[in-house]
Amino acid sequence: MGRAFEFRKARKMKRWSAMSKAFTRIGKDIVMAVKEGGPDPDANSRLRAVIQNAKAVNMPKDNVERAIKRASDKSLGDFKEVLFEGYAQHGIAVLIETATDNNTRTVANVRSYFNKTDGSLGTSGSVVFMFDHTCNFRIKDKEFDLEELELELIDHGVEEIFKNEDEDEPGVMIYAPFESFGAIQSYLEENNIEIISSGFERIPQVTKKLNADQAADVEKLLEKLEEDDDVQNVYHTMEESSEE
């Protein structure tokens, strides 16, 4: 198995286990998708993907429809995607994806989290190169011949396909470079392959193993970041255990 498999096995989506946080995140994704491509999911591939993700976390249909309607209001402020980079203790690189309607607030909050945990907020480009920006799809498992499916998709940029081991999220995972998202989405839809969810992740190229005390130091920063409403995703180079 490749790095994407190991990465997902270790994370097990634990960072987004809180339903309220997942709903907040998807709500912002809906706003950004509608502002970018309009409220009609048939004509807006990004919005289609977000609606699939909403279904995957059991977000009520009424919530989704309200979010789309609210996002269509021109008086509603937009969310801007901002990337932050820095280092936690013990040389662990940290990459933070945010969606904010107040960049001044977000910058101040993120900087304070690093300062309070003896980390350091870096400049643009200081750690992003340590992560591969990938897209992923979780599709319904119809007893595919994975090797055959991979051969079909390889021309669309797919690098790794595997069955998801998480019983709470069954299906087949597809990983590819970030820029391949549109081509793969089109292929799956045109071939009536059901997409359960999709998204983007940043997979560390190299990870660093820490002892328990050192890992606890890093977790203090990660927890503060993940609790912030402006933060969408947090990635780092600390080796994570795949054990429960």
GROMACS .gro file of N, CA, C and O in nm, residues 7-113:
model
  428
    7PHE      N    1  -0.156   0.714   0.543
    7PHE     CA    2  -0.197   0.844   0.596
    7PHE      C    3  -0.342   0.836   0.645
    7PHE      O    4  -0.375   0.878   0.756
    8ARG      N    5  -0.428   0.782   0.561
    8ARG     CA    6  -0.570   0.777   0.598
    8ARG      C    7  -0.593   0.679   0.714
    8ARG      O    8  -0.674   0.704   0.803
    9LYS      N    9  -0.522   0.568   0.712
    9LYS     CA   10  -0.536   0.469   0.819
    9LYS      C   11  -0.499   0.530   0.954
    9LYS      O   12  -0.565   0.505   1.055
   10ALA      N   13  -0.394   0.612   0.956
   10ALA     CA   14  -0.349   0.674   1.080
   10ALA      C   15  -0.445   0.781   1.129
   10ALA      O   16  -0.476   0.789   1.248
   11ARG      N   17  -0.494   0.861   1.038
   11ARG     CA   18  -0.580   0.972   1.079
   11ARG      C   19  -0.720   0.927   1.118
   11ARG      O   20  -0.779   0.975   1.215
   12LYS      N   21  -0.775   0.835   1.037
   12LYS     CA   22  -0.910   0.783   1.061
   12LYS      C   23  -1.013   0.894   1.080
   12LYS      O   24  -1.110   0.880   1.154
   13MET      N   25  -0.988   1.007   1.016
   13MET     CA   26  -1.079   1.121   1.020
   13MET      C   27  -1.108   1.168   1.163
   13MET      O   28  -1.208   1.233   1.190
   14LYS      N   29  -1.020   1.133   1.260
   14LYS     CA   30  -1.048   1.167   1.399
   14LYS      C   31  -1.056   1.318   1.421
   14LYS      O   32  -1.124   1.364   1.513
   15ARG      N   33  -0.989   1.395   1.337
   15ARG     CA   34  -0.991   1.539   1.355
   15ARG      C   35  -1.129   1.598   1.326
   15ARG      O   36  -1.160   1.708   1.368
   16TRP      N   37  -1.211   1.525   1.250
   16TRP     CA   38  -1.342   1.578   1.214
   16TRP      C   39  -1.455   1.491   1.268
   16TRP      O   40  -1.562   1.484   1.212
   17SER      N   41  -1.430   1.426   1.380
   17SER     CA   42  -1.531   1.336   1.437
   17SER      C   43  -1.646   1.413   1.498
   17SER      O   44  -1.758   1.363   1.506
   18ALA      N   45  -1.623   1.536   1.543
   18ALA     CA   46  -1.730   1.616   1.605
   18ALA      C   47  -1.827   1.662   1.497
   18ALA      O   48  -1.790   1.735   1.405
   19MET      N   49  -1.953   1.621   1.509
   19MET     CA   50  -2.051   1.650   1.405
   19MET      C   51  -2.073   1.800   1.388
   19MET      O   52  -2.084   1.849   1.276
   20SER      N   53  -2.078   1.875   1.498
   20SER     CA   54  -2.102   2.018   1.487
   20SER      C   55  -1.991   2.086   1.409
   20SER      O   56  -2.015   2.179   1.331
   21LYS      N   57  -1.867   2.042   1.430
   21LYS     CA   58  -1.754   2.100   1.357
   21LYS      C   59  -1.764   2.065   1.209
   21LYS      O   60  -1.736   2.149   1.123
   22ALA      N   61  -1.803   1.943   1.178
   22ALA     CA   62  -1.817   1.902   1.038
   22ALA      C   63  -1.924   1.985   0.969
   22ALA      O   64  -1.907   2.027   0.854
   23PHE      N   65  -2.035   2.011   1.038
   23PHE     CA   66  -2.143   2.090   0.980
   23PHE      C   67  -2.096   2.233   0.954
   23PHE      O   68  -2.130   2.293   0.852
   24THR      N   69  -2.019   2.290   1.048
   24THR     CA   70  -1.967   2.425   1.031
   24THR      C   71  -1.877   2.432   0.909
   24THR      O   72  -1.885   2.524   0.828
   25ARG      N   73  -1.792   2.333   0.896
   25ARG     CA   74  -1.698   2.328   0.784
   25ARG      C   75  -1.772   2.319   0.652
   25ARG      O   76  -1.742   2.393   0.557
   26ILE      N   77  -1.871   2.232   0.644
   26ILE     CA   78  -1.944   2.213   0.519
   26ILE      C   79  -2.027   2.337   0.487
   26ILE      O   80  -2.041   2.375   0.371
   27GLY      N   81  -2.081   2.401   0.591
   27GLY     CA   82  -2.155   2.525   0.569
   27GLY      C   83  -2.070   2.630   0.498
   27GLY      O   84  -2.116   2.698   0.406
   28LYS      N   85  -1.945   2.643   0.541
   28LYS     CA   86  -1.854   2.737   0.476
   28LYS      C   87  -1.821   2.691   0.334
   28LYS      O   88  -1.811   2.773   0.241
   29ASP      N   89  -1.804   2.561   0.317
   29ASP     CA   90  -1.775   2.507   0.183
   29ASP      C   91  -1.890   2.538   0.086
   29ASP      O   92  -1.867   2.569  -0.031
   30ILE      N   93  -2.014   2.531   0.137
   30ILE     CA   94  -2.130   2.562   0.053
   30ILE      C   95  -2.128   2.708   0.011
   30ILE      O   96  -2.149   2.741  -0.106
   31VAL      N   97  -2.100   2.797   0.107
   31VAL     CA   98  -2.095   2.940   0.075
   31VAL      C   99  -1.990   2.966  -0.033
   31VAL      O  100  -2.017   3.035  -0.132
   32MET      N  101  -1.871   2.910  -0.017
   32MET     CA  102  -1.764   2.934  -0.114
   32MET      C  103  -1.797   2.876  -0.250
   32MET      O  104  -1.768   2.935  -0.355
   33ALA      N  105  -1.862   2.758  -0.251
   33ALA     CA  106  -1.899   2.694  -0.378
   33ALA      C  107  -2.006   2.775  -0.451
   33ALA      O  108  -1.998   2.794  -0.573
   34VAL      N  109  -2.107   2.822  -0.378
   34VAL     CA  110  -2.215   2.900  -0.440
   34VAL      C  111  -2.163   3.034  -0.491
   34VAL      O  112  -2.197   3.078  -0.602
   35LYS      N  113  -2.079   3.100  -0.412
   35LYS     CA  114  -2.022   3.229  -0.454
   35LYS      C  115  -1.938   3.212  -0.581
   35LYS      O  116  -1.933   3.300  -0.666
   36GLU      N  117  -1.874   3.096  -0.593
   36GLU     CA  118  -1.786   3.072  -0.706
   36GLU      C  119  -1.861   3.031  -0.832
   36GLU      O  120  -1.831   3.078  -0.942
   37GLY      N  121  -1.962   2.942  -0.816
   37GLY     CA  122  -2.025   2.885  -0.936
   37GLY      C  123  -2.176   2.886  -0.939
   37GLY      O  124  -2.236   2.825  -1.029
   38GLY      N  125  -2.241   2.953  -0.844
   38GLY     CA  126  -2.387   2.962  -0.845
   38GLY      C  127  -2.454   2.853  -0.764
   38GLY      O  128  -2.391   2.755  -0.723
   39PRO      N  129  -2.587   2.868  -0.739
   39PRO     CA  130  -2.660   2.777  -0.649
   39PRO      C  131  -2.712   2.648  -0.711
   39PRO      O  132  -2.770   2.566  -0.641
   40ASP      N  133  -2.695   2.629  -0.843
   40ASP     CA  134  -2.747   2.509  -0.909
   40ASP      C  135  -2.639   2.400  -0.911
   40ASP      O  136  -2.541   2.411  -0.984
   41PRO      N  137  -2.657   2.293  -0.833
   41PRO     CA  138  -2.555   2.188  -0.828
   41PRO      C  139  -2.531   2.119  -0.963
   41PRO      O  140  -2.421   2.071  -0.989
   42ASP      N  141  -2.632   2.116  -1.050
   42ASP     CA  142  -2.615   2.053  -1.181
   42ASP      C  143  -2.514   2.129  -1.267
   42ASP      O  144  -2.448   2.070  -1.353
   43ALA      N  145  -2.501   2.258  -1.242
   43ALA     CA  146  -2.410   2.341  -1.319
   43ALA      C  147  -2.286   2.381  -1.239
   43ALA      O  148  -2.201   2.453  -1.290
   44ASN      N  149  -2.277   2.332  -1.117
   44ASN     CA  150  -2.167   2.371  -1.028
   44ASN      C  151  -2.106   2.244  -0.968
   44ASN      O  152  -2.157   2.190  -0.870
   45SER      N  153  -1.997   2.198  -1.027
   45SER     CA  154  -1.937   2.072  -0.983
   45SER      C  155  -1.884   2.079  -0.841
   45SER      O  156  -1.888   1.980  -0.767
   46ARG      N  157  -1.833   2.196  -0.801
   46ARG     CA  158  -1.782   2.210  -0.664
   46ARG      C  159  -1.896   2.196  -0.564
   46ARG      O  160  -1.882   2.131  -0.461
   47LEU      N  161  -2.011   2.257  -0.594
   47LEU     CA  162  -2.127   2.247  -0.504
   47LEU      C  163  -2.178   2.104  -0.498
   47LEU      O  164  -2.217   2.056  -0.391
   48ARG      N  165  -2.178   2.034  -0.612
   48ARG     CA  166  -2.219   1.893  -0.612
   48ARG      C  167  -2.134   1.812  -0.514
   48ARG      O  168  -2.184   1.729  -0.439
   49ALA      N  169  -2.004   1.837  -0.517
   49ALA     CA  170  -1.912   1.764  -0.430
   49ALA      C  171  -1.941   1.795  -0.283
   49ALA      O  172  -1.940   1.705  -0.198
   50VAL      N  173  -1.968   1.921  -0.251
   50VAL     CA  174  -1.996   1.959  -0.112
   50VAL      C  175  -2.126   1.895  -0.064
   50VAL      O  176  -2.135   1.847   0.050
   51ILE      N  177  -2.227   1.891  -0.150
   51ILE     CA  178  -2.355   1.829  -0.112
   51ILE      C  179  -2.335   1.679  -0.084
   51ILE      O  180  -2.395   1.623   0.010
   52GLN      N  181  -2.253   1.613  -0.164
   52GLN     CA  182  -2.221   1.471  -0.139
   52GLN      C  183  -2.156   1.456  -0.001
   52GLN      O  184  -2.189   1.364   0.075
   53ASN      N  185  -2.064   1.546   0.032
   53ASN     CA  186  -1.997   1.539   0.162
   53ASN      C  187  -2.095   1.564   0.276
   53ASN      O  188  -2.082   1.504   0.384
   54ALA      N  189  -2.191   1.653   0.253
   54ALA     CA  190  -2.293   1.680   0.355
   54ALA      C  191  -2.375   1.554   0.383
   54ALA      O  192  -2.404   1.521   0.499
   55LYS      N  193  -2.410   1.483   0.277
   55LYS     CA  194  -2.485   1.357   0.294
   55LYS      C  195  -2.401   1.254   0.370
   55LYS      O  196  -2.452   1.178   0.451
   56ALA      N  197  -2.271   1.251   0.341
   56ALA     CA  198  -2.182   1.151   0.403
   56ALA      C  199  -2.173   1.168   0.554
   56ALA      O  200  -2.148   1.070   0.625
   57VAL      N  201  -2.190   1.292   0.603
   57VAL     CA  202  -2.185   1.314   0.749
   57VAL      C  203  -2.325   1.333   0.807
   57VAL      O  204  -2.343   1.383   0.918
   58ASN      N  205  -2.426   1.295   0.728
   58ASN     CA  206  -2.567   1.298   0.772
   58ASN      C  207  -2.615   1.439   0.807
   58ASN      O  208  -2.696   1.457   0.898
   59MET      N  209  -2.568   1.537   0.734
   59MET     CA  210  -2.617   1.673   0.753
   59MET      C  211  -2.758   1.680   0.695
   59MET      O  212  -2.780   1.641   0.580
   60PRO      N  213  -2.856   1.727   0.772
   60PRO     CA  214  -2.995   1.730   0.723
   60PRO      C  215  -3.010   1.808   0.594
   60PRO      O  216  -2.945   1.911   0.573
   61LYS      N  217  -3.096   1.758   0.507
   61LYS     CA  218  -3.119   1.821   0.377
   61LYS      C  219  -3.165   1.965   0.393
   61LYS      O  220  -3.125   2.053   0.316
   62ASP      N  221  -3.248   1.992   0.495
   62ASP     CA  222  -3.296   2.128   0.519
   62ASP      C  223  -3.180   2.222   0.549
   62ASP      O  224  -3.180   2.338   0.507
   63ASN      N  225  -3.080   2.173   0.625
   63ASN     CA  226  -2.963   2.255   0.656
   63ASN      C  227  -2.887   2.291   0.529
   63ASN      O  228  -2.841   2.404   0.513
   64VAL      N  229  -2.874   2.192   0.440
   64VAL     CA  230  -2.803   2.216   0.315
   64VAL      C  231  -2.876   2.319   0.230
   64VAL      O  232  -2.816   2.414   0.178
   65GLU      N  233  -3.009   2.304   0.217
   65GLU     CA  234  -3.088   2.395   0.136
   65GLU      C  235  -3.086   2.537   0.192
   65GLU      O  236  -3.077   2.635   0.117
   66ARG      N  237  -3.089   2.548   0.326
   66ARG     CA  238  -3.083   2.680   0.389
   66ARG      C  239  -2.947   2.746   0.363
   66ARG      O  240  -2.939   2.866   0.338
   67ALA      N  241  -2.842   2.665   0.371
   67ALA     CA  242  -2.707   2.718   0.349
   67ALA      C  243  -2.691   2.768   0.205
   67ALA      O  244  -2.631   2.872   0.181
   68ILE      N  245  -2.747   2.694   0.109
   68ILE     CA  246  -2.740   2.736  -0.031
   68ILE      C  247  -2.818   2.866  -0.051
   68ILE      O  248  -2.771   2.959  -0.119
   69LYS      N  249  -2.937   2.874   0.008
   69LYS     CA  250  -3.019   2.994  -0.004
   69LYS      C  251  -2.949   3.114   0.059
   69LYS      O  252  -2.946   3.223   0.003
   70ARG      N  253  -2.890   3.092   0.176
   70ARG     CA  254  -2.820   3.200   0.246
   70ARG      C  255  -2.699   3.246   0.166
   70ARG      O  256  -2.671   3.365   0.156
   71ALA      N  257  -2.628   3.150   0.107
   71ALA     CA  258  -2.509   3.184   0.029
   71ALA      C  259  -2.544   3.262  -0.098
   71ALA      O  260  -2.460   3.335  -0.151
   72SER      N  261  -2.666   3.246  -0.146
   72SER     CA  262  -2.710   3.315  -0.268
   72SER      C  263  -2.741   3.462  -0.241
   72SER      O  264  -2.756   3.541  -0.335
   73ASP      N  265  -2.753   3.499  -0.114
   73ASP     CA  266  -2.780   3.638  -0.076
   73ASP      C  267  -2.654   3.721  -0.102
   73ASP      O  268  -2.550   3.698  -0.039
   74LYS      N  269  -2.663   3.815  -0.193
   74LYS     CA  270  -2.545   3.895  -0.231
   74LYS      C  271  -2.492   3.980  -0.117
   74LYS      O  272  -2.377   4.024  -0.120
   75SER      N  273  -2.576   4.005  -0.016
   75SER     CA  274  -2.530   4.086   0.097
   75SER      C  275  -2.445   4.007   0.196
   75SER      O  276  -2.379   4.064   0.283
   76LEU      N  277  -2.445   3.874   0.180
   76LEU     CA  278  -2.366   3.791   0.269
   76LEU      C  279  -2.219   3.800   0.234
   76LEU      O  280  -2.181   3.789   0.118
   77GLY      N  281  -2.138   3.822   0.334
   77GLY     CA  282  -1.993   3.830   0.312
   77GLY      C  283  -1.937   3.697   0.265
   77GLY      O  284  -1.994   3.591   0.292
   78ASP      N  285  -1.826   3.701   0.197
   78ASP     CA  286  -1.764   3.580   0.144
   78ASP      C  287  -1.657   3.531   0.240
   78ASP      O  288  -1.604   3.606   0.321
   79PHE      N  289  -1.626   3.403   0.229
   79PHE     CA  290  -1.516   3.345   0.306
   79PHE      C  291  -1.394   3.335   0.216
   79PHE      O  292  -1.404   3.295   0.100
   80LYS      N  293  -1.281   3.371   0.270
   80LYS     CA  294  -1.156   3.363   0.196
   80LYS      C  295  -1.073   3.248   0.251
   80LYS      O  296  -1.062   3.229   0.372
   81GLU      N  297  -1.017   3.168   0.159
   81GLU     CA  298  -0.933   3.057   0.201
   81GLU      C  299  -0.790   3.107   0.222
   81GLU      O  300  -0.730   3.164   0.132
   82VAL      N  301  -0.740   3.088   0.344
   82VAL     CA  302  -0.606   3.136   0.379
   82VAL      C  303  -0.525   3.020   0.439
   82VAL      O  304  -0.576   2.945   0.523
   83LEU      N  305  -0.402   3.006   0.393
   83LEU     CA  306  -0.314   2.899   0.439
   83LEU      C  307  -0.211   2.957   0.536
   83LEU      O  308  -0.149   3.059   0.510
   84PHE      N  309  -0.193   2.890   0.651
   84PHE     CA  310  -0.092   2.929   0.749
   84PHE      C  311   0.010   2.817   0.764
   84PHE      O  312  -0.024   2.699   0.755
   85GLU      N  313   0.135   2.857   0.788
   85GLU     CA  314   0.244   2.761   0.800
   85GLU      C  315   0.328   2.793   0.922
   85GLU      O  316   0.344   2.910   0.958
   86GLY      N  317   0.380   2.689   0.986
   86GLY     CA  318   0.465   2.715   1.101
   86GLY      C  319   0.523   2.586   1.157
   86GLY      O  320   0.512   2.479   1.096
   87TYR      N  321   0.583   2.599   1.274
   87TYR     CA  322   0.643   2.484   1.342
   87TYR      C  323   0.592   2.473   1.484
   87TYR      O  324   0.587   2.572   1.558
   88ALA      N  325   0.552   2.351   1.521
   88ALA     CA  326   0.523   2.320   1.660
   88ALA      C  327   0.657   2.289   1.728
   88ALA      O  328   0.764   2.296   1.665
   89GLN      N  329   0.653   2.253   1.855
   89GLN     CA  330   0.774   2.213   1.924
   89GLN      C  331   0.834   2.088   1.857
   89GLN      O  332   0.767   2.016   1.784
   90HIS      N  333   0.963   2.066   1.883
   90HIS     CA  334   1.035   1.945   1.839
   90HIS      C  335   1.046   1.935   1.687
   90HIS      O  336   1.055   1.824   1.631
   91GLY      N  337   1.041   2.049   1.619
   91GLY     CA  338   1.064   2.052   1.475
   91GLY      C  339   0.953   1.996   1.389
   91GLY      O  340   0.977   1.956   1.275
   92ILE      N  341   0.830   1.994   1.441
   92ILE     CA  342   0.717   1.941   1.365
   92ILE      C  343   0.655   2.053   1.281
   92ILE      O  344   0.609   2.155   1.334
   93ALA      N  345   0.654   2.034   1.150
   93ALA     CA  346   0.593   2.132   1.059
   93ALA      C  347   0.441   2.120   1.066
   93ALA      O  348   0.386   2.009   1.073
   94VAL      N  349   0.374   2.236   1.064
   94VAL     CA  350   0.228   2.238   1.073
   94VAL      C  351   0.172   2.327   0.962
   94VAL      O  352   0.221   2.438   0.938
   95LEU      N  353   0.070   2.275   0.894
   95LEU     CA  354   0.006   2.346   0.784
   95LEU      C  355  -0.143   2.357   0.817
   95LEU      O  356  -0.208   2.257   0.847
   96ILE      N  357  -0.195   2.480   0.812
   96ILE     CA  358  -0.333   2.504   0.855
   96ILE      C  359  -0.414   2.567   0.742
   96ILE      O  360  -0.376   2.672   0.688
   97GLU      N  361  -0.523   2.504   0.704
   97GLU     CA  362  -0.615   2.559   0.605
   97GLU      C  363  -0.730   2.626   0.678
   97GLU      O  364  -0.793   2.565   0.765
   98THR      N  365  -0.758   2.752   0.645
   98THR     CA  366  -0.868   2.823   0.710
   98THR      C  367  -0.963   2.879   0.605
   98THR      O  368  -0.928   2.895   0.488
   99ALA      N  369  -1.084   2.908   0.649
   99ALA     CA  370  -1.184   2.978   0.568
   99ALA      C  371  -1.239   3.088   0.658
   99ALA      O  372  -1.304   3.060   0.758
  100THR      N  373  -1.210   3.212   0.623
  100THR     CA  374  -1.242   3.321   0.715
  100THR      C  375  -1.308   3.439   0.647
  100THR      O  376  -1.280   3.469   0.530
  101ASP      N  377  -1.394   3.507   0.720
  101ASP     CA  378  -1.453   3.633   0.673
  101ASP      C  379  -1.390   3.751   0.745
  101ASP      O  380  -1.434   3.864   0.731
  102ASN      N  381  -1.286   3.722   0.826
  102ASN     CA  382  -1.215   3.827   0.898
  102ASN      C  383  -1.070   3.783   0.915
  102ASN      O  384  -1.035   3.719   1.014
  103ASN      N  385  -0.986   3.815   0.818
  103ASN     CA  386  -0.850   3.766   0.818
  103ASN      C  387  -0.770   3.818   0.938
  103ASN      O  388  -0.684   3.747   0.991
  104THR      N  389  -0.797   3.941   0.980
  104THR     CA  390  -0.725   3.998   1.094
  104THR      C  391  -0.747   3.913   1.219
  104THR      O  392  -0.652   3.884   1.294
  105ARG      N  393  -0.871   3.873   1.241
  105ARG     CA  394  -0.903   3.788   1.356
  105ARG      C  395  -0.834   3.653   1.346
  105ARG      O  396  -0.774   3.605   1.444
  106THR      N  397  -0.839   3.594   1.229
  106THR     CA  398  -0.782   3.461   1.211
  106THR      C  399  -0.631   3.461   1.231
  106THR      O  400  -0.576   3.374   1.298
  107VAL      N  401  -0.564   3.560   1.172
  107VAL     CA  402  -0.419   3.571   1.188
  107VAL      C  403  -0.382   3.584   1.335
  107VAL      O  404  -0.291   3.516   1.386
  108ALA      N  405  -0.454   3.671   1.407
  108ALA     CA  406  -0.425   3.693   1.549
  108ALA      C  407  -0.445   3.566   1.630
  108ALA      O  408  -0.363   3.533   1.718
  109ASN      N  409  -0.553   3.494   1.601
  109ASN     CA  410  -0.581   3.371   1.676
  109ASN      C  411  -0.475   3.264   1.650
  109ASN      O  412  -0.423   3.202   1.744
  110VAL      N  413  -0.444   3.243   1.522
  110VAL     CA  414  -0.346   3.140   1.487
  110VAL      C  415  -0.210   3.173   1.549
  110VAL      O  416  -0.142   3.086   1.605
  111ARG      N  417  -0.169   3.298   1.540
  111ARG     CA  418  -0.040   3.338   1.598
  111ARG      C  419  -0.039   3.313   1.749
  111ARG      O  420   0.061   3.266   1.804
  112SER      N  421  -0.151   3.342   1.816
  112SER     CA  422  -0.155   3.324   1.961
  112SER      C  423  -0.143   3.177   1.999
  112SER      O  424  -0.081   3.144   2.101
  113TYR      N  425  -0.200   3.087   1.918
  113TYR     CA  426  -0.190   2.944   1.948
  113TYR      C  427  -0.045   2.897   1.941
  113TYR      O  428   0.001   2.819   2.025
   0.00000   0.00000   0.00000
